[in-house]
Short mmCIF file of C-alpha atoms in Angstrom, two decimals:
data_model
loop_
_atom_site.label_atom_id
_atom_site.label_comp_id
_atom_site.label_asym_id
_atom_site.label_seq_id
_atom_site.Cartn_x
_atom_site.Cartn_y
_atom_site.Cartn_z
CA UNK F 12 -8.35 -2.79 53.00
CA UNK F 13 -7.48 -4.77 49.93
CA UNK F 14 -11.21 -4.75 48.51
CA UNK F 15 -11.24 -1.08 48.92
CA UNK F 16 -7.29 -0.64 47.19
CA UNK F 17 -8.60 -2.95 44.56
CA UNK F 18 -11.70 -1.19 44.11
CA UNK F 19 -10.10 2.27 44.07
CA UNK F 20 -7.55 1.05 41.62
CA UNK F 21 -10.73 0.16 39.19
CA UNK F 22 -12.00 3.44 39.44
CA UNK F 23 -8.63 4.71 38.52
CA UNK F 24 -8.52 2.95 35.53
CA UNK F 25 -11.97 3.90 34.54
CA UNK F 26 -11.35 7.40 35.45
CA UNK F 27 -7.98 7.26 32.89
CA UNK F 28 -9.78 5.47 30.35
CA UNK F 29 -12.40 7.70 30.14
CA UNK F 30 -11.06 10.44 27.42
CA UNK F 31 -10.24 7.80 25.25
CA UNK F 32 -13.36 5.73 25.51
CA UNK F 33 -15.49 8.94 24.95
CA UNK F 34 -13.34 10.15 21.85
CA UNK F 35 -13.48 6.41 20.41
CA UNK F 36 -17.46 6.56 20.90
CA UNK F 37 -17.75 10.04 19.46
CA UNK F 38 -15.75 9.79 16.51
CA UNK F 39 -15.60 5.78 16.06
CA UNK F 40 -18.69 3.63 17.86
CA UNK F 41 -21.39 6.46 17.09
CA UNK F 42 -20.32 7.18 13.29
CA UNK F 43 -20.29 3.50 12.49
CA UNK F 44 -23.38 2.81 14.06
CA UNK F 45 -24.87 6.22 12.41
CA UNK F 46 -23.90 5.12 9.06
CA UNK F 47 -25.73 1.78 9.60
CA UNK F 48 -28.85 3.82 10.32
CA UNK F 49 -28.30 6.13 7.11
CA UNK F 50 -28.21 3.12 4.71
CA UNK F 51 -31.59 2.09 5.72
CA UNK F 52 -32.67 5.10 4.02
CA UNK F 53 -32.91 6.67 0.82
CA UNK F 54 -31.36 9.70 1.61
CA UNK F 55 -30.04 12.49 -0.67
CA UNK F 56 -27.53 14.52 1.09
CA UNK F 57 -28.39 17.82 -0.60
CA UNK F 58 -31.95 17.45 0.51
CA UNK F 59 -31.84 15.82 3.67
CA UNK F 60 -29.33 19.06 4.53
CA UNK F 61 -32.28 21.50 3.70
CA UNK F 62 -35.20 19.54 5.11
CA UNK F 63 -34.21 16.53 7.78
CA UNK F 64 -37.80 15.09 6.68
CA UNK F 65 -36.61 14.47 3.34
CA UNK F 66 -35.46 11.02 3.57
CA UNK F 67 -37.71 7.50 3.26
CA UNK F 68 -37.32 4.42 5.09
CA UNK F 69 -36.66 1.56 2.39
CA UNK F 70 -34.94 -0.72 4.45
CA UNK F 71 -32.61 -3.37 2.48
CA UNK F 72 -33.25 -1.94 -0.61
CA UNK F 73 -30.23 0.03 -0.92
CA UNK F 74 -28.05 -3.60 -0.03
CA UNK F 75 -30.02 -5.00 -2.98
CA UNK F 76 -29.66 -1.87 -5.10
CA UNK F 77 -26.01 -2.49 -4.76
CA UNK F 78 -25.12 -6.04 -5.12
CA UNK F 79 -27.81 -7.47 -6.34
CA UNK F 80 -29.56 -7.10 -10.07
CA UNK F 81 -32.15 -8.48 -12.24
CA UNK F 82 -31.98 -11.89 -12.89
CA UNK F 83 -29.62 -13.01 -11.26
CA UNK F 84 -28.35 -16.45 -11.51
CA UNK F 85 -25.09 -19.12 -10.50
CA UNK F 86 -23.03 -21.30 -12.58
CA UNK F 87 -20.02 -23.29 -12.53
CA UNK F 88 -16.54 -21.85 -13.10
CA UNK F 89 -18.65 -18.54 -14.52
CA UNK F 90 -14.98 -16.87 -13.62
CA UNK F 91 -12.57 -20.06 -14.54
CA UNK F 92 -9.57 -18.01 -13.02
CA UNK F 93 -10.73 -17.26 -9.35
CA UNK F 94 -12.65 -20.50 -9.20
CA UNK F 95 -9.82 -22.75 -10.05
CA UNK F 96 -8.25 -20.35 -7.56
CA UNK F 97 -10.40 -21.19 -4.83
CA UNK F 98 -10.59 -24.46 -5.62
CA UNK F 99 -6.83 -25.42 -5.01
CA UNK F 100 -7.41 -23.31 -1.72
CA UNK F 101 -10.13 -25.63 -0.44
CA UNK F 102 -7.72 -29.07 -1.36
CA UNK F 103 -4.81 -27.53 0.43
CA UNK F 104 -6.56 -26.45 3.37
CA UNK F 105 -7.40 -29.81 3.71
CA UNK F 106 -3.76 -31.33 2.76
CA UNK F 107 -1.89 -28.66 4.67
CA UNK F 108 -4.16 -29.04 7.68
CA UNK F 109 -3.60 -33.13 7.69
CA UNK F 110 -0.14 -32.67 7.64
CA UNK F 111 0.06 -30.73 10.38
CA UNK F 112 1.28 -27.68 8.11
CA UNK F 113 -1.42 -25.43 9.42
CA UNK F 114 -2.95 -24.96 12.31
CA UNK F 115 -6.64 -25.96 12.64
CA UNK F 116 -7.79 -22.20 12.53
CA UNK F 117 -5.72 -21.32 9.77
CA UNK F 118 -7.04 -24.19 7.85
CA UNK F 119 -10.62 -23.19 8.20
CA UNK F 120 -10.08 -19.68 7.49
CA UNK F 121 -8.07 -20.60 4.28
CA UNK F 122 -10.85 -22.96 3.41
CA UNK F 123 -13.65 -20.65 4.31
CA UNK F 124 -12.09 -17.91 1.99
CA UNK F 125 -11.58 -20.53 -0.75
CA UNK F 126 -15.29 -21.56 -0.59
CA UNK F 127 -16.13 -18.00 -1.24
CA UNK F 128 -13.54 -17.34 -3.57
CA UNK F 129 -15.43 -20.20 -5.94
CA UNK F 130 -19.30 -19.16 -4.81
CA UNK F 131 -19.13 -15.12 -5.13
CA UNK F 132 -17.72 -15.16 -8.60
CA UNK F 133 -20.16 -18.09 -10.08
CA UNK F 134 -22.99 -15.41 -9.54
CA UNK F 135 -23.56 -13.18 -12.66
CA UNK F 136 -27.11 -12.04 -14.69
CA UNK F 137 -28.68 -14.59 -16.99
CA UNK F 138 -29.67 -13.68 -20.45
CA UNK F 139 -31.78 -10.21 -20.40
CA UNK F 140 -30.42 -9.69 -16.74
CA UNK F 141 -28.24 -7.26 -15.03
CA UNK F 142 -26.91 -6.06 -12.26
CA UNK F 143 -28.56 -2.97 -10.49
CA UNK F 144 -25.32 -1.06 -10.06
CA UNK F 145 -22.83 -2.19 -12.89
CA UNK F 146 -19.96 -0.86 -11.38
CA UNK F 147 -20.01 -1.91 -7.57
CA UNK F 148 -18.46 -5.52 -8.23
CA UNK F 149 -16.27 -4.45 -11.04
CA UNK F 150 -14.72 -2.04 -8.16
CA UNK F 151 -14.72 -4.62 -5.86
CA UNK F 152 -12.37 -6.64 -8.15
CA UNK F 153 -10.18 -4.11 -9.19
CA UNK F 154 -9.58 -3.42 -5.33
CA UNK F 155 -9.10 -7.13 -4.86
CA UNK F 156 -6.27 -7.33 -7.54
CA UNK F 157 -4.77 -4.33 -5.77
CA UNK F 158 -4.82 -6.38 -2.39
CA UNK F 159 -3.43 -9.27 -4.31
CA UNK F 160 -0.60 -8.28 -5.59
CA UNK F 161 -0.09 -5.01 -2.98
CA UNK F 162 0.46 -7.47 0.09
CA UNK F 163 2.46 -10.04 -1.55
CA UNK F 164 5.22 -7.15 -2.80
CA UNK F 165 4.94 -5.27 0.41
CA UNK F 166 5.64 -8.45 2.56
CA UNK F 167 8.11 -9.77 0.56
CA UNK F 168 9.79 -6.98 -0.33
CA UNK F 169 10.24 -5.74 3.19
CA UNK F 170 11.12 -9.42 4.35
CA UNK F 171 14.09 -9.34 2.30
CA UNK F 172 15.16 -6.07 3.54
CA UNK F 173 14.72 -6.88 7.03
CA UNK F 174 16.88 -10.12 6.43
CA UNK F 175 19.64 -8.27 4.41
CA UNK F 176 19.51 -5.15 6.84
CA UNK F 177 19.94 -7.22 10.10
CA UNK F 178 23.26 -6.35 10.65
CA UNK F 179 24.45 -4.44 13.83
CA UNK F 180 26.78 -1.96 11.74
CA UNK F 181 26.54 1.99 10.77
CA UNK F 182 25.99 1.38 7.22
CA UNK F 183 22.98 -1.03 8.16
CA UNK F 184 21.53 1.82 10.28
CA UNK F 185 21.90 4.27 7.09
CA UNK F 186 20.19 1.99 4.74
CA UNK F 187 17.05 1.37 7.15
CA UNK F 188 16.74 4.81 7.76
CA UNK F 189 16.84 5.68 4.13
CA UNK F 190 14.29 2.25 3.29
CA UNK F 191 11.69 3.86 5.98
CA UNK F 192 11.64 7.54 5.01
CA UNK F 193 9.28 6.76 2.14
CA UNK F 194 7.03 5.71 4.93
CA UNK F 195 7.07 9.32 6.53
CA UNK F 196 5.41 11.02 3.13
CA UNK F 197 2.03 11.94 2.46
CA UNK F 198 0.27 10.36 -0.15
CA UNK F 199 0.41 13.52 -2.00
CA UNK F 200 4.38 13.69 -1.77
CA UNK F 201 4.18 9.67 -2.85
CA UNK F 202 1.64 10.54 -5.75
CA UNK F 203 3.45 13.30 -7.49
CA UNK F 204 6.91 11.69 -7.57
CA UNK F 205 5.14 8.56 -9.03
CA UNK F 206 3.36 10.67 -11.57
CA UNK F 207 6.93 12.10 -12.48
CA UNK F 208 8.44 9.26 -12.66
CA UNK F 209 5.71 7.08 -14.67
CA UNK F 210 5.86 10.14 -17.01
CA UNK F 211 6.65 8.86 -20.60
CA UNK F 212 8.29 12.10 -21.47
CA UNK F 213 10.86 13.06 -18.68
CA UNK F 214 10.26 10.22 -16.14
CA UNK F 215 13.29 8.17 -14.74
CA UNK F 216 11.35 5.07 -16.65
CA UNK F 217 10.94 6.23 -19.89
CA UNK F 218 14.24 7.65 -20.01
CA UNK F 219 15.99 4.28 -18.88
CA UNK F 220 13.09 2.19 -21.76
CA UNK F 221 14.58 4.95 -24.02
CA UNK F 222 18.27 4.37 -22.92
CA UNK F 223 17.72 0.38 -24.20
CA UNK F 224 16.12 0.91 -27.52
CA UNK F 225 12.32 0.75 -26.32
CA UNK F 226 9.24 2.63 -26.47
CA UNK F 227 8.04 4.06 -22.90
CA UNK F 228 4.91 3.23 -21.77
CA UNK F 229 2.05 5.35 -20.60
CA UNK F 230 1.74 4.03 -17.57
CA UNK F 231 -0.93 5.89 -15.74
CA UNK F 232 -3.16 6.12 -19.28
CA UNK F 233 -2.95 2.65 -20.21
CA UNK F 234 -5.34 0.32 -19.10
CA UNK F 235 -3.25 -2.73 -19.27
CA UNK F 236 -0.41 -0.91 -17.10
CA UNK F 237 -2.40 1.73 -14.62
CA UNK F 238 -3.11 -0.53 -11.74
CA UNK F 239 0.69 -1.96 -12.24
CA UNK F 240 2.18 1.92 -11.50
CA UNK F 241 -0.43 2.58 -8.98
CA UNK F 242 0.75 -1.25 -7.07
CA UNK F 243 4.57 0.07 -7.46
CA UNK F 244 4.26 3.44 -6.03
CA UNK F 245 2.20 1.72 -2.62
CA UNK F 246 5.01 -1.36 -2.57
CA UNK F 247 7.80 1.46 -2.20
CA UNK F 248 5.43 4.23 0.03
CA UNK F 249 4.22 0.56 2.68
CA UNK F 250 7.60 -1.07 2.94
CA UNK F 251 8.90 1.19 5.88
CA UNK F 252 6.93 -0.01 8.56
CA UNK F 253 6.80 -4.28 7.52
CA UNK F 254 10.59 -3.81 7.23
CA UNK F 255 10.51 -2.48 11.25
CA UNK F 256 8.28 -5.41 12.37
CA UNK F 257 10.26 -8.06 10.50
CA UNK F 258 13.32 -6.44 11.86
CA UNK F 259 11.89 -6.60 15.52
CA UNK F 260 10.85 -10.38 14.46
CA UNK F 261 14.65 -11.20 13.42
CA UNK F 262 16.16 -9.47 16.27
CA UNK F 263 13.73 -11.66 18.45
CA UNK F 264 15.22 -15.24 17.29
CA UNK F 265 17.90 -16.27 19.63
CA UNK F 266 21.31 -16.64 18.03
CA UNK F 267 22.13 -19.41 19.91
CA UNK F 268 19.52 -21.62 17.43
CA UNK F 269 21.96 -19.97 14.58
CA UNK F 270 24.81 -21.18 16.25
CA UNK F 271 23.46 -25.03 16.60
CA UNK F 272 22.41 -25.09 13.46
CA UNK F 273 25.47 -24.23 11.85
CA UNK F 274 27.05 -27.13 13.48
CA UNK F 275 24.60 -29.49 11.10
CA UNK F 276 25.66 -27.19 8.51
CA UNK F 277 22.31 -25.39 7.88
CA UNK F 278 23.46 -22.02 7.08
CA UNK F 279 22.20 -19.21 4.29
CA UNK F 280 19.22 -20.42 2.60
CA UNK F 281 18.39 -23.18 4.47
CA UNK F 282 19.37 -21.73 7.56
CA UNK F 283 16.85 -19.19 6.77
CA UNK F 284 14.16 -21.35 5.23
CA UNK F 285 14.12 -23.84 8.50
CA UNK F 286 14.91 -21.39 11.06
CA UNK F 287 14.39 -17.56 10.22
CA UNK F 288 10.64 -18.58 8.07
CA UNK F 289 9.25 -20.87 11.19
CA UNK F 290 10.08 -18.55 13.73
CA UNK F 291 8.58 -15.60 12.17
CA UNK F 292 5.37 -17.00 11.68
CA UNK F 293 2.90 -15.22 13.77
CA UNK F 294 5.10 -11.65 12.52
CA UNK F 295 4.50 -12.77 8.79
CA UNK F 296 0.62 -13.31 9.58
CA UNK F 297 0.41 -10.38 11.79
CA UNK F 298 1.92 -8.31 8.87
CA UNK F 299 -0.35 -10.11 6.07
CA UNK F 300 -3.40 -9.31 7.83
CA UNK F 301 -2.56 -5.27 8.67
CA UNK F 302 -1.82 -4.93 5.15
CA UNK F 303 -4.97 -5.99 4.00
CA UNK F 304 -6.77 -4.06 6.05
CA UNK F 305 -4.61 -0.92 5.02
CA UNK F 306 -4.74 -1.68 1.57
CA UNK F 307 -8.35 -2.22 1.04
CA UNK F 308 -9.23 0.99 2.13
CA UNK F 309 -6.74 2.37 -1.22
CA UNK F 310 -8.17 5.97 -1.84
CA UNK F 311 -5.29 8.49 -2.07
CA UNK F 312 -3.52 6.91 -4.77
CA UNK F 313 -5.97 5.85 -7.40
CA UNK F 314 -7.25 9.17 -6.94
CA UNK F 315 -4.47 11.43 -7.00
CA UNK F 316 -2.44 9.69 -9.85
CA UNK F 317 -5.59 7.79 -12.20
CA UNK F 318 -8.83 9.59 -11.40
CA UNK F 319 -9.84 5.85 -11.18
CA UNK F 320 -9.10 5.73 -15.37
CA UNK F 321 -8.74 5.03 -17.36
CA UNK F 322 -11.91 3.13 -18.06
CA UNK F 323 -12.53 2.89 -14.57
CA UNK F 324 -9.54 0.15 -14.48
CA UNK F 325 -8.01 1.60 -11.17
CA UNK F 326 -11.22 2.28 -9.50
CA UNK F 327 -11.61 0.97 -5.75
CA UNK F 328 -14.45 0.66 -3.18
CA UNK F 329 -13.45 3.63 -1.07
CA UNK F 330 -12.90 6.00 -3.91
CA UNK F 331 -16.75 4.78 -5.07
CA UNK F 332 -17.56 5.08 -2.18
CA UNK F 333 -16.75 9.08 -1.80
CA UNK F 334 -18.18 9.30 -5.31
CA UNK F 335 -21.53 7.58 -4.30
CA UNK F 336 -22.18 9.84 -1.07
CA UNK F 337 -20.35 13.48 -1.84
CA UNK F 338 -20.63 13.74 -5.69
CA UNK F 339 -24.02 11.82 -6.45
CA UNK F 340 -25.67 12.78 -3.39
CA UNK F 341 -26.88 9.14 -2.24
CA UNK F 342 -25.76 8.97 1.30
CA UNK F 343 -28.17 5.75 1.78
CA UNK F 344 -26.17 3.64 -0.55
CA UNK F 345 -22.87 4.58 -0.30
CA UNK F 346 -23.09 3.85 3.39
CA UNK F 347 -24.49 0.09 2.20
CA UNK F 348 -20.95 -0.28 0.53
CA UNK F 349 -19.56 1.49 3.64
CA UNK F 350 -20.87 -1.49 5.46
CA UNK F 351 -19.92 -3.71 3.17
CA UNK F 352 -16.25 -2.58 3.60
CA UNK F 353 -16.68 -2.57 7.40
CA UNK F 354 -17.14 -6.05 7.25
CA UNK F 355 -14.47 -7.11 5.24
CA UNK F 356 -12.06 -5.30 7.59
CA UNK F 357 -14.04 -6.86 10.78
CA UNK F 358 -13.05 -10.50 9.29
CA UNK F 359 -9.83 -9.81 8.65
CA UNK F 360 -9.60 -7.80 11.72
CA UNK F 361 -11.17 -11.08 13.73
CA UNK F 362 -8.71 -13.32 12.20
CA UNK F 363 -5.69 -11.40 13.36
CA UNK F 364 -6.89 -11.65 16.99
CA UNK F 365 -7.71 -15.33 16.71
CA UNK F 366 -3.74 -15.98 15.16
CA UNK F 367 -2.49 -13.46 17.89
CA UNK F 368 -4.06 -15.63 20.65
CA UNK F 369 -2.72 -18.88 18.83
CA UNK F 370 -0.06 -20.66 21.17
CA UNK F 371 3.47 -21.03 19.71
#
């Protein structure tokens, strides 16, 4: 009787995970593995929509067509700044991880991504080189430096607010309300009061640079300043939903360690730099790693309030991306950088698993 309960209980479970399973294949599972297939090809939408014959078979040659050039050779800090970078991330891997700071998987994956961070950057064409596609890694930088400094302000930013929010009192429950309905917009909505407000005619900004005796900037036409209004405008539209899981992460710390604490006299900032910062480690990481992955995949933004300008300064992968396939017709290689981006957001994806499976 029990094998045939338990057995009829796994076919209920099948039988109720069947819808989703089939939608995740169809629209999920089958796309990705369908867009693998495509960038094997050279394959011009336009044509291949007229006549399914049209397309060739050219294998790699689309990977190579994209990140690869002419020429090609390595050097030593070839980009001083990120190699430096990634140098000091390789020593303190290996510090941190001695002093029991981080844990051994954390240590590798900060060293691994250091390594890279000084390889991928020493690469670059010698003298009468170049790269086959000159914009590919210039748009994977500027989405990199719109990662970098996106996360950061999102999960500090919302860590703060969580902290000075966690308070069980009416006007507490106004404020997160209000800090969380930016989250509820469209990108659109987001966009357009961004675009008003980076305006250097009647926008809130000018009017206050104005106010003080300066000249306001043009924000979304200046090169220098473009990717700076286009990391605000996310920081304020992504802070609704960290602010909720830090919040859950706060509420989740007994007050009873408060309480001893405070008897040693650890209260305020060192209260909250010994007891609030350790015991919201795996919310901190879990939060780091789903705004990469939400971040790197920047499209609505950049597109709605730059065009990518100017200059292609605010350019980013996905918006090539769309570019590559649906305005230049080259379905083969824009699904190379599709893949590309896949596996970016598999690693990081794979590392959040690994830290959620860490033991406290």
């Amino acid at each position: 009787m029990a094998s045939r309960s338990k057995l009829s209980q796994t076919q209920a479970a099948w039988l109720l995970l069947a819808p989703f399973l089939a939608t995740y294949t169809l629209f999920l599972i089958y796309p990705f593995f369908r867009g693998v297939w495509i960038s094997l090809y050279d394959w011009n939408l336009l044509a291949v929509a007229f006549n399914p014959d049209a397309k060739e078979f050219v294998g790699m040659r689309n990977y190579e067509r994209v990140m690869w050039g002419k020429d090609i050779t390595w050097s030593v800090l070839n980009a001083p700044v990120l190699q430096t970078l990634g140098l000091i991330g390789v020593v303190l891997s290996i510090i941190l991880s001695r002093m029991g700071r981080l844990s051994r998987f954390n240590a590798i994956a900060l060293g691994i991504g250091s390594v890279l961070l000084v390889i991928l950057p020493g690469f670059h064409p010698a003298e009468g080189g170049r790269w086959y596609d000159r914009r590919f890694w210039p748009t994977v930088g500027n989405t990199l430096v719109f990662v970098g400094f996106t996360v950061p302000g999102v999960t500090i930013s919302a860590l703060v607010l969580a902290a000075a929010l966690n308070r069980e009192t009416r006007a507490m429950s106004i404020l997160r309300t209000l800090f969380f309905l930016s989250q509820v917009l469209s990108v659109t909505v987001v966009t357009l009061i961004w675009q008003i407000m980076f305006s250097p005619r009647q926008g809130l900004i000018a009017n206050i640079t104005e106010t003080f005796g300066g000249t306001p900037i043009n924000w979304l036409t200046d090169q220098q300043f473009a990717m700076a209004a286009i990391v605000i405008a996310t920081v304020w539209w992504s802070l609704g939903i960290a602010m909720i899981l830090f919040l859950a992460g706060l509420q989740d710390i007994s007050k009873d360690i408060y309480e001893a604490a405070a008897l040693d006299n650890a209260k305020g900032a060192r209260a909250f730099w010994y007891i609030t910062l350790p015991n919201l480690t795996r919310t901190i990481s879990v939060v780091v790693i789903l705004q990469i992955i939400l971040h790197f995949q920047v499209f609505g933004q950049p597109h709605l309030m730059t065009r990518g300008g100017p200059n292609d300064t605010t350019q980013v992968l996905v918006r090539y991306i769309y570019q590559t396939g649906f305005r230049d017709s080259e379905l083969g290689r824009a699904s190379a950088m599709a893949v590309f981006l896949f596996l970016i957001m598999g690693s990081f994806s794979i590392i959040q698993f690994v830290i959620g499976r860490e033991k406290d």
